[in-house]
Amino acid sequence: MRVRSSQKVSIGEKLGYSLGDMAANLVFQMMVIFQLKFYTDIFGLDGAVAGSILMIGSISAIIVDPAVGILADRTRTRWGKFRPWLIWTAIPFAIFYVLAFYNPGIQDKSAVALYATISYVLLMTVYSFNNIPYTSLGGVMTSDIRERTSITTIRFIAVTIAQFVVQGLTLPLVDNLGQGNQQRGWVTTIGLFAIIAIFLFLITFLVTKERIQPPPMQVKDIKEDIKDTVSDVSWNSMALLTFAIFITLSMWGSAMNFYFQYNIDQKSLYDFLSLFGLEIEQKEAYSIGYSVFNMTTAIVQFIGVICLSRVLANKYGKKKVFIISLSLTAFFTALFYIPSPTDISLIFVLNILKSLAYAPTVPLLWAMIGDVADHIEYENYRRATGFCFSGITLALKLGLGLGGAIAGVIISMFGYVSGGSAIQNESAMEGIRLVSSIVPAILFGVGVLALYFYPISKEYNENMQAELDARRRLAKEENIE
């Protein structure tokens, strides 16, 4: 008797799964865009010190992330391996999120730096316990190639919405909720996002289902899990790609905040915004202008993800689409070095082109990592989804910390004055321009290089999935008999 479990996933389950990443990105986008500048301008820390804190938080993941992956793979509950972690971590995640953006009244700069380090490490740790099981869950909901791409496409539509909210509304919310008190505005805004995140994690837990299980005869062996994963060429390629991309996203996201406040002529920005009927005061040009810039990014990526990603991936394969898109992204990023402080229109045009080029890659990264987990099983007849995803998440977090650290160190070396100074010298602004353009463009190029070693082409993936499906059906038939 041949029994085959359905690998189709309902639209409701796809939407429910996507809400988990929307919740995580209410935190993640804040760390990428605002954490470095929050430390320099609200906590008053030197740029190099602030960057070092981000790096320490990421280094802590070297121990935490693999342990979480191993633990998740060995979790046994009636809800599955990965889903329960969303509930177990939701409230701690929210609490540590608030603490990372809150100063309980510490005045001494060394004590502030210590508090910031501890709170950030705790946030990164609970992020691991939440996000590694979450991303692993996406790898076991289906083995169907098109369904997996569909799941990640919908997931990253939700991510783009979170990006729109965080990047576009944070500064206006801080101003309005703080009523002149920046610290109160920040903690209130973060608290609001944290509460929303708890409810989104709950929905994801309730509506998702785990369908792919390890081979029935697989013996638990940590050494084998590690060896099978780190020796896999597709995993190494994706780890390097993820590392390079998230160094770049962290660096560029942090740098553009400084770029808008100090490198752009505020009168020109005010005049540009006025063309669109925005009735603001000139002193609000930075906060509103930067928010509009980020909203533009989110909207263009949203359109690109919906209209381009799934269609292009299904036609040409994930690898080919990723290489072309990331190459174009690197090119348009480098061009941000060109505009003068008054070239506001050019800055926004470059952002639209960069965002459109990058959009197809947004959902493909995690779909490809799901393919990597399958590839490890295909080659070794063993599956360790949690450990596979934990290694990629570790690369992500190391990149996130290193990108913020590089940005902080470079602007500090070029003479950036922390504390929210209204004026920076020409050297400091040159440093800001470099970490907003040339440096991240080079690192995007590293990601392109990593993709050339990724072996899972469209045809290879189709053959691999057919073989894995046959193995799973045979194992199920043997169990039934």
Coordinates of C-alpha atoms in Angstrom, one line a residue:
M1 CA 0.0 0.0 0.0
R2 CA 1.4 3.4 -1.0
V3 CA 0.7 6.2 1.4
R4 CA 1.8 9.8 0.7
S5 CA 1.3 12.6 3.1
S6 CA 0.2 15.9 1.5
Q7 CA 3.0 18.4 1.1
K8 CA 0.6 21.2 0.1
V9 CA 0.3 24.1 2.6
S10 CA -2.9 26.2 2.9
I11 CA -2.8 29.9 2.4
G12 CA -3.9 30.4 6.0
E13 CA -1.0 28.4 7.3
K14 CA 1.4 30.3 5.0
L15 CA 0.1 33.6 6.3
G16 CA 0.2 32.3 9.9
Y17 CA 3.8 31.2 9.5
S18 CA 4.7 34.6 8.0
L19 CA 3.5 36.4 11.1
G20 CA 6.3 34.8 13.1
D21 CA 8.9 36.6 11.0
M22 CA 6.9 39.8 11.1
A23 CA 7.2 39.6 14.9
A24 CA 10.9 38.8 14.8
N25 CA 11.5 41.7 12.4
L26 CA 9.9 44.2 14.7
V27 CA 13.1 43.5 16.7
F28 CA 15.6 42.6 13.9
Q29 CA 14.9 45.7 11.8
M30 CA 15.4 47.9 14.9
M31 CA 18.8 46.3 15.6
V32 CA 19.9 46.7 11.9
I33 CA 18.7 50.3 11.5
F34 CA 18.7 52.0 14.9
Q35 CA 20.8 50.1 17.4
L36 CA 24.2 51.7 16.6
K37 CA 22.8 55.2 16.4
F38 CA 20.8 54.7 19.6
Y39 CA 23.9 53.8 21.4
T40 CA 25.9 56.8 20.1
D41 CA 23.2 59.4 20.3
I42 CA 20.9 58.3 23.2
F43 CA 23.3 56.4 25.4
G44 CA 26.1 58.8 24.4
L45 CA 28.7 56.0 23.6
D46 CA 31.6 56.4 21.3
G47 CA 31.1 54.9 17.9
A48 CA 33.8 52.3 18.3
V49 CA 32.5 51.3 21.8
A50 CA 28.9 51.0 20.4
G51 CA 30.2 48.9 17.5
S52 CA 32.1 46.7 19.9
I53 CA 28.9 46.0 21.9
L54 CA 27.2 44.8 18.7
M55 CA 30.2 42.6 17.9
I56 CA 30.2 41.1 21.4
G57 CA 26.5 40.3 21.2
S58 CA 27.1 38.5 17.9
I59 CA 30.2 36.6 19.1
S60 CA 28.2 35.2 22.0
A61 CA 26.1 33.4 19.3
I62 CA 29.1 31.2 18.5
I63 CA 28.2 29.1 21.6
V64 CA 24.5 29.7 21.8
D65 CA 23.3 29.1 18.2
P66 CA 24.7 25.6 17.6
A67 CA 23.5 24.6 21.1
V68 CA 20.0 25.8 20.2
G69 CA 20.0 24.0 16.9
I70 CA 21.1 20.7 18.6
L71 CA 18.5 21.2 21.4
A72 CA 15.7 22.0 18.9
D73 CA 16.5 18.9 16.8
R74 CA 16.1 16.8 20.0
T75 CA 12.9 18.5 21.3
R76 CA 9.9 16.1 21.5
T77 CA 6.5 17.5 22.3
R78 CA 3.0 16.8 21.0
W79 CA 3.3 20.2 19.1
G80 CA 6.5 19.1 17.3
K81 CA 10.1 20.0 17.5
F82 CA 10.2 23.7 16.6
R83 CA 6.7 25.2 17.1
P84 CA 6.8 25.1 21.0
W85 CA 9.8 27.4 21.1
L86 CA 7.8 30.2 19.7
I87 CA 5.5 30.1 22.8
W88 CA 8.3 29.5 25.3
T89 CA 10.3 32.5 24.1
A90 CA 7.7 35.1 23.2
I91 CA 7.5 36.9 26.5
P92 CA 11.3 36.8 27.3
F93 CA 11.9 38.1 23.8
A94 CA 9.7 41.0 24.4
I95 CA 11.2 41.8 27.8
F96 CA 14.8 41.8 26.6
Y97 CA 13.8 43.8 23.6
V98 CA 12.6 46.6 25.8
L99 CA 15.6 46.4 28.1
A100 CA 18.0 46.8 25.2
F101 CA 16.5 50.2 24.4
Y102 CA 16.1 51.4 28.0
N103 CA 18.5 53.1 30.4
P104 CA 17.4 52.6 34.0
G105 CA 19.1 55.8 35.1
I106 CA 22.8 55.0 34.7
Q107 CA 25.0 58.0 34.2
D108 CA 28.6 56.7 34.2
K109 CA 29.6 56.0 30.6
S110 CA 31.5 52.8 31.5
A111 CA 28.5 51.5 33.4
V112 CA 26.2 52.5 30.5
A113 CA 28.5 50.5 28.2
L114 CA 28.4 47.5 30.5
Y115 CA 24.6 47.6 30.8
A116 CA 24.2 48.0 27.0
T117 CA 26.5 44.9 26.5
I118 CA 24.6 42.7 29.0
S119 CA 21.1 43.7 27.7
Y120 CA 22.2 43.3 24.0
V121 CA 23.7 39.8 24.7
L122 CA 20.5 38.7 26.4
L123 CA 18.5 40.0 23.5
M124 CA 20.7 38.2 21.0
T125 CA 20.5 35.0 23.1
V126 CA 16.7 34.9 23.3
Y127 CA 16.6 35.8 19.6
S128 CA 18.5 32.6 18.9
F129 CA 16.1 30.5 21.0
N130 CA 13.2 32.0 19.1
N131 CA 14.4 32.4 15.6
I132 CA 16.4 29.2 15.0
P133 CA 13.3 27.0 15.7
Y134 CA 11.2 29.4 13.7
T135 CA 13.4 29.3 10.6
S136 CA 13.8 25.5 11.0
L137 CA 10.0 25.2 11.1
G138 CA 9.9 26.6 7.6
G139 CA 12.2 23.8 6.4
V140 CA 9.9 21.1 7.6
M141 CA 6.5 22.4 6.6
T142 CA 6.9 21.0 3.1
S143 CA 9.4 19.4 0.7
D144 CA 7.6 20.7 -2.4
I145 CA 10.0 23.2 -4.2
R146 CA 7.2 25.5 -5.4
E147 CA 5.4 25.4 -2.0
R148 CA 8.6 26.2 -0.2
T149 CA 9.2 29.3 -2.4
S150 CA 5.6 30.3 -1.9
I151 CA 5.9 30.0 1.9
T152 CA 9.1 32.2 1.9
T153 CA 7.6 34.7 -0.5
I154 CA 4.5 35.2 1.7
R155 CA 6.8 35.2 4.8
F156 CA 8.9 38.0 3.3
I157 CA 5.9 40.1 2.3
A158 CA 5.2 40.1 6.1
V159 CA 8.8 41.0 6.8
T160 CA 8.5 43.9 4.4
I161 CA 5.4 45.1 6.3
A162 CA 7.4 45.0 9.5
Q163 CA 10.3 46.8 7.8
F164 CA 7.9 49.5 6.7
V165 CA 6.5 49.9 10.2
V166 CA 9.9 49.9 12.0
Q167 CA 11.9 51.9 9.5
G168 CA 9.2 54.2 8.6
L169 CA 7.3 54.9 11.8
T170 CA 9.9 54.5 14.6
L171 CA 11.3 58.1 14.6
P172 CA 7.8 59.7 14.3
L173 CA 6.5 57.5 17.1
V174 CA 9.5 58.3 19.3
D175 CA 8.9 62.0 18.7
N176 CA 5.2 61.8 19.4
L177 CA 5.2 59.4 22.3
G178 CA 8.2 61.0 23.9
Q179 CA 6.9 64.6 23.8
G180 CA 10.4 65.9 24.0
N181 CA 11.8 63.1 26.1
Q182 CA 13.8 60.9 23.7
Q183 CA 14.4 58.0 26.2
R184 CA 10.7 57.8 27.1
G185 CA 9.8 57.9 23.4
W186 CA 12.1 55.1 22.6
V187 CA 11.0 52.8 25.4
T188 CA 7.3 53.4 24.7
T189 CA 7.7 52.7 21.0
I190 CA 9.7 49.5 21.7
G191 CA 7.2 48.4 24.3
L192 CA 4.4 48.8 21.7
F193 CA 6.3 46.7 19.1
A194 CA 7.1 44.1 21.8
I195 CA 3.5 43.5 22.7
I196 CA 2.4 43.1 19.1
A197 CA 5.2 40.6 18.6
I198 CA 3.9 38.4 21.4
F199 CA 0.5 38.0 19.8
L200 CA 2.0 37.3 16.3
F201 CA 4.2 34.5 17.7
L202 CA 1.1 33.0 19.3
I203 CA -0.7 32.9 16.0
T204 CA 2.2 31.3 14.2
F205 CA 2.3 28.6 16.9
L206 CA -1.4 27.9 16.6
V207 CA -1.7 27.6 12.8
T208 CA 1.5 25.9 11.5
K209 CA 2.3 22.2 11.1
E210 CA 5.5 20.2 10.9
R211 CA 5.4 17.6 8.1
I212 CA 8.9 16.5 7.4
Q213 CA 10.6 14.2 10.0
P214 CA 14.1 12.8 10.1
P215 CA 14.5 9.3 8.5
P216 CA 12.8 6.8 10.9
M217 CA 15.9 4.8 11.6
Q218 CA 18.2 7.8 12.2
V219 CA 20.2 7.5 15.4
K220 CA 20.7 10.7 17.4
D221 CA 24.4 11.6 17.0
I222 CA 25.6 15.1 17.6
K223 CA 29.0 14.5 16.0
E224 CA 27.4 13.1 12.9
D225 CA 25.0 16.1 12.7
I226 CA 27.9 18.5 12.9
K227 CA 30.1 16.6 10.4
D228 CA 27.3 16.2 7.9
T229 CA 26.4 19.8 8.1
V230 CA 29.8 21.6 8.1
S231 CA 31.2 19.3 5.4
D232 CA 28.4 20.1 3.0
V233 CA 29.4 22.5 0.2
S234 CA 25.9 23.9 -0.2
W235 CA 25.8 24.7 3.5
N236 CA 29.2 26.4 3.5
S237 CA 28.2 28.5 0.4
M238 CA 25.0 29.7 2.1
A239 CA 26.8 30.4 5.4
L240 CA 29.3 32.6 3.6
L241 CA 26.6 34.3 1.5
T242 CA 24.5 35.0 4.7
F243 CA 27.5 36.3 6.6
A244 CA 28.4 38.7 3.7
I245 CA 24.8 39.9 3.2
F246 CA 24.1 40.6 6.8
I247 CA 27.4 42.4 7.4
T248 CA 26.3 44.6 4.5
L249 CA 22.7 45.1 5.6
S250 CA 23.8 46.0 9.1
M251 CA 26.5 48.4 7.9
W252 CA 24.4 50.0 5.3
G253 CA 21.3 50.2 7.5
S254 CA 23.3 51.8 10.4
A255 CA 25.2 54.1 8.1
M256 CA 22.2 55.5 6.2
N257 CA 20.8 56.8 9.5
F258 CA 23.9 58.9 10.0
Y259 CA 24.0 59.7 6.2
F260 CA 20.5 61.3 6.4
Q261 CA 21.2 63.3 9.5
Y262 CA 24.7 64.6 8.7
N263 CA 25.6 64.1 5.0
I264 CA 22.4 65.4 3.4
D265 CA 21.6 69.1 3.3
Q266 CA 18.6 69.5 5.5
K267 CA 17.2 72.5 3.6
S268 CA 17.3 70.6 0.3
L269 CA 15.7 67.6 2.0
Y270 CA 12.9 69.8 3.4
D271 CA 12.3 71.3 0.0
F272 CA 12.2 67.8 -1.6
L273 CA 9.6 66.6 0.9
S274 CA 7.6 69.8 0.4
L275 CA 7.2 68.8 -3.3
F276 CA 5.0 65.9 -2.1
G277 CA 2.7 68.1 0.0
L278 CA 4.3 67.1 3.3
E279 CA 3.6 69.9 5.8
I280 CA 6.5 69.7 8.2
E281 CA 8.9 72.0 10.0
Q282 CA 12.5 72.2 8.6
K283 CA 13.8 70.7 11.9
E284 CA 11.8 67.6 11.2
A285 CA 13.4 67.1 7.8
Y286 CA 15.8 64.4 9.0
S287 CA 13.3 62.2 10.9
I288 CA 10.5 62.5 8.3
G289 CA 12.9 62.3 5.4
Y290 CA 14.7 59.2 6.7
S291 CA 11.3 57.6 7.4
V292 CA 10.0 58.3 3.9
F293 CA 13.3 56.9 2.5
N294 CA 12.8 53.7 4.5
M295 CA 9.1 53.5 3.6
T296 CA 10.1 53.8 -0.1
T297 CA 12.5 50.9 0.4
A298 CA 9.8 48.8 2.0
I299 CA 7.2 49.6 -0.7
V300 CA 9.6 48.8 -3.6
Q301 CA 10.8 45.6 -2.0
F302 CA 7.2 44.6 -1.3
I303 CA 6.3 45.0 -5.0
G304 CA 9.5 43.3 -6.1
V305 CA 8.9 40.3 -3.8
I306 CA 5.3 39.9 -5.0
C307 CA 5.9 40.5 -8.7
L308 CA 9.4 39.1 -9.3
S309 CA 10.7 36.6 -6.8
R310 CA 8.5 33.6 -7.2
V311 CA 8.0 34.0 -10.9
L312 CA 11.8 34.4 -11.6
A313 CA 12.8 31.6 -9.2
N314 CA 10.3 29.1 -10.7
K315 CA 11.5 30.0 -14.3
Y316 CA 15.2 30.4 -13.8
G317 CA 16.0 28.8 -10.5
K318 CA 16.9 30.4 -7.2
K319 CA 20.7 30.4 -7.7
K320 CA 20.7 32.2 -11.0
V321 CA 18.2 34.8 -9.9
F322 CA 20.1 35.5 -6.7
I323 CA 23.4 36.0 -8.5
I324 CA 22.0 38.5 -11.0
S325 CA 20.0 40.4 -8.3
L326 CA 22.8 40.6 -5.8
S327 CA 25.2 41.8 -8.5
L328 CA 22.9 44.7 -9.4
T329 CA 22.4 45.5 -5.8
A330 CA 26.1 45.8 -5.3
F331 CA 26.3 48.2 -8.3
F332 CA 23.5 50.5 -7.1
T333 CA 24.9 50.5 -3.6
A334 CA 28.3 51.7 -4.7
L335 CA 26.6 54.6 -6.6
F336 CA 25.5 56.1 -3.2
Y337 CA 29.0 57.6 -3.0
I338 CA 28.2 59.9 -6.0
P339 CA 25.4 62.3 -4.8
S340 CA 26.2 65.6 -3.3
P341 CA 24.4 66.7 -0.1
T342 CA 21.8 68.5 -2.2
D343 CA 21.1 65.7 -4.7
I344 CA 18.1 64.4 -2.9
S345 CA 16.2 63.2 -6.0
L346 CA 19.2 61.1 -7.1
I347 CA 19.5 59.6 -3.6
F348 CA 15.9 58.5 -3.7
V349 CA 16.2 57.2 -7.3
L350 CA 19.2 55.1 -6.4
N351 CA 17.3 53.7 -3.4
I352 CA 14.4 52.6 -5.6
L353 CA 16.8 50.9 -8.1
K354 CA 18.8 49.2 -5.3
S355 CA 15.6 48.0 -3.5
L356 CA 14.1 46.7 -6.7
A357 CA 17.3 44.8 -7.5
Y358 CA 17.5 43.3 -4.1
A359 CA 13.8 42.4 -3.7
P360 CA 13.9 39.0 -5.5
T361 CA 16.6 37.7 -3.1
V362 CA 14.6 38.5 0.0
P363 CA 12.5 35.3 0.2
L364 CA 15.0 33.2 -1.7
L365 CA 17.7 33.0 1.0
W366 CA 15.7 31.0 3.5
A367 CA 14.1 28.9 0.8
M368 CA 17.6 27.9 -0.4
I369 CA 18.6 27.1 3.2
G370 CA 15.6 24.7 3.3
D371 CA 17.0 23.1 0.2
V372 CA 20.4 22.8 1.9
A373 CA 18.8 20.9 4.8
D374 CA 17.3 18.5 2.1
H375 CA 20.7 18.3 0.4
I376 CA 22.4 17.2 3.6
E377 CA 19.7 14.5 4.0
Y378 CA 20.1 13.5 0.4
E379 CA 23.9 13.0 0.7
N380 CA 24.0 11.5 4.2
Y381 CA 20.6 9.8 4.8
R382 CA 20.4 11.9 8.0
R383 CA 18.5 15.1 8.7
A384 CA 19.4 17.8 11.3
T385 CA 17.2 20.7 10.3
G386 CA 17.7 22.7 13.5
F387 CA 21.5 22.4 13.4
C388 CA 21.6 23.3 9.7
F389 CA 19.5 26.5 10.3
S390 CA 21.4 27.4 13.5
G391 CA 24.7 27.5 11.6
I392 CA 23.1 29.9 9.1
T393 CA 21.6 32.0 11.8
L394 CA 25.0 32.2 13.5
A395 CA 26.5 33.5 10.3
L396 CA 23.7 36.0 10.1
K397 CA 24.3 37.2 13.7
L398 CA 28.0 37.4 13.2
G399 CA 27.5 39.5 10.1
L400 CA 24.9 41.7 11.9
G401 CA 27.4 42.4 14.7
L402 CA 30.4 42.8 12.5
G403 CA 28.6 45.1 10.1
G404 CA 27.5 47.4 12.9
A405 CA 31.0 47.2 14.5
I406 CA 32.7 48.1 11.2
A407 CA 30.3 51.0 10.7
G408 CA 31.0 52.3 14.2
V409 CA 34.8 51.9 14.0
I410 CA 35.0 53.5 10.6
I411 CA 33.0 56.6 11.4
S412 CA 34.9 56.9 14.7
M413 CA 38.2 56.7 12.9
F414 CA 37.1 59.4 10.6
G415 CA 36.2 61.7 13.5
Y416 CA 32.5 61.2 14.2
V417 CA 31.4 63.0 17.4
S418 CA 28.8 61.0 19.4
G419 CA 26.0 62.4 21.4
G420 CA 23.8 63.7 18.6
S421 CA 26.0 66.6 17.6
A422 CA 24.3 68.7 14.9
I423 CA 27.6 69.3 13.0
Q424 CA 30.2 66.8 11.9
N425 CA 33.5 67.7 10.1
E426 CA 34.2 66.8 6.5
S427 CA 36.3 63.8 7.5
A428 CA 33.5 62.3 9.6
M429 CA 31.1 62.8 6.7
E430 CA 33.5 61.0 4.3
G431 CA 33.5 58.0 6.6
I432 CA 29.7 58.0 6.7
R433 CA 29.7 58.1 2.8
L434 CA 32.1 55.2 2.6
V435 CA 30.1 52.9 4.9
S436 CA 27.0 53.9 2.9
S437 CA 28.3 53.0 -0.5
I438 CA 31.7 51.5 -1.5
V439 CA 32.4 49.3 1.5
P440 CA 29.0 47.5 1.6
A441 CA 29.1 47.2 -2.2
I442 CA 32.4 45.2 -2.0
L443 CA 30.8 42.9 0.6
F444 CA 27.8 42.3 -1.5
G445 CA 30.3 41.2 -4.1
V446 CA 31.6 38.6 -1.7
G447 CA 28.1 37.2 -1.5
V448 CA 28.0 36.9 -5.3
L449 CA 31.2 34.9 -5.2
A450 CA 29.9 32.5 -2.6
L451 CA 26.9 31.7 -4.8
Y452 CA 29.2 30.4 -7.6
F453 CA 30.1 27.5 -5.3
Y454 CA 26.4 26.7 -4.4
P455 CA 25.7 23.4 -6.2
I456 CA 21.9 23.2 -6.1
S457 CA 20.7 24.3 -9.5
K458 CA 17.0 24.2 -10.5
E459 CA 17.4 20.8 -12.3
Y460 CA 19.5 19.4 -9.5
N461 CA 16.9 20.4 -6.9
E462 CA 14.1 18.8 -8.8
N463 CA 15.9 15.5 -9.1
M464 CA 17.0 15.6 -5.4
Q465 CA 13.4 16.3 -4.2
A466 CA 12.1 13.4 -6.3
E467 CA 14.7 11.0 -4.8
L468 CA 13.9 12.2 -1.2
D469 CA 10.2 11.9 -1.8
A470 CA 10.7 8.3 -2.9
R471 CA 12.7 7.5 0.2
R472 CA 10.1 9.0 2.5
R473 CA 7.3 7.1 0.9
L474 CA 9.2 3.9 1.1
A475 CA 10.0 4.4 4.8
K476 CA 6.3 5.1 5.5
E477 CA 5.2 2.0 3.6
E478 CA 7.7 -0.1 5.6
N479 CA 6.5 1.4 8.9
I480 CA 2.9 0.7 7.9
E481 CA 3.7 -2.9 7.0

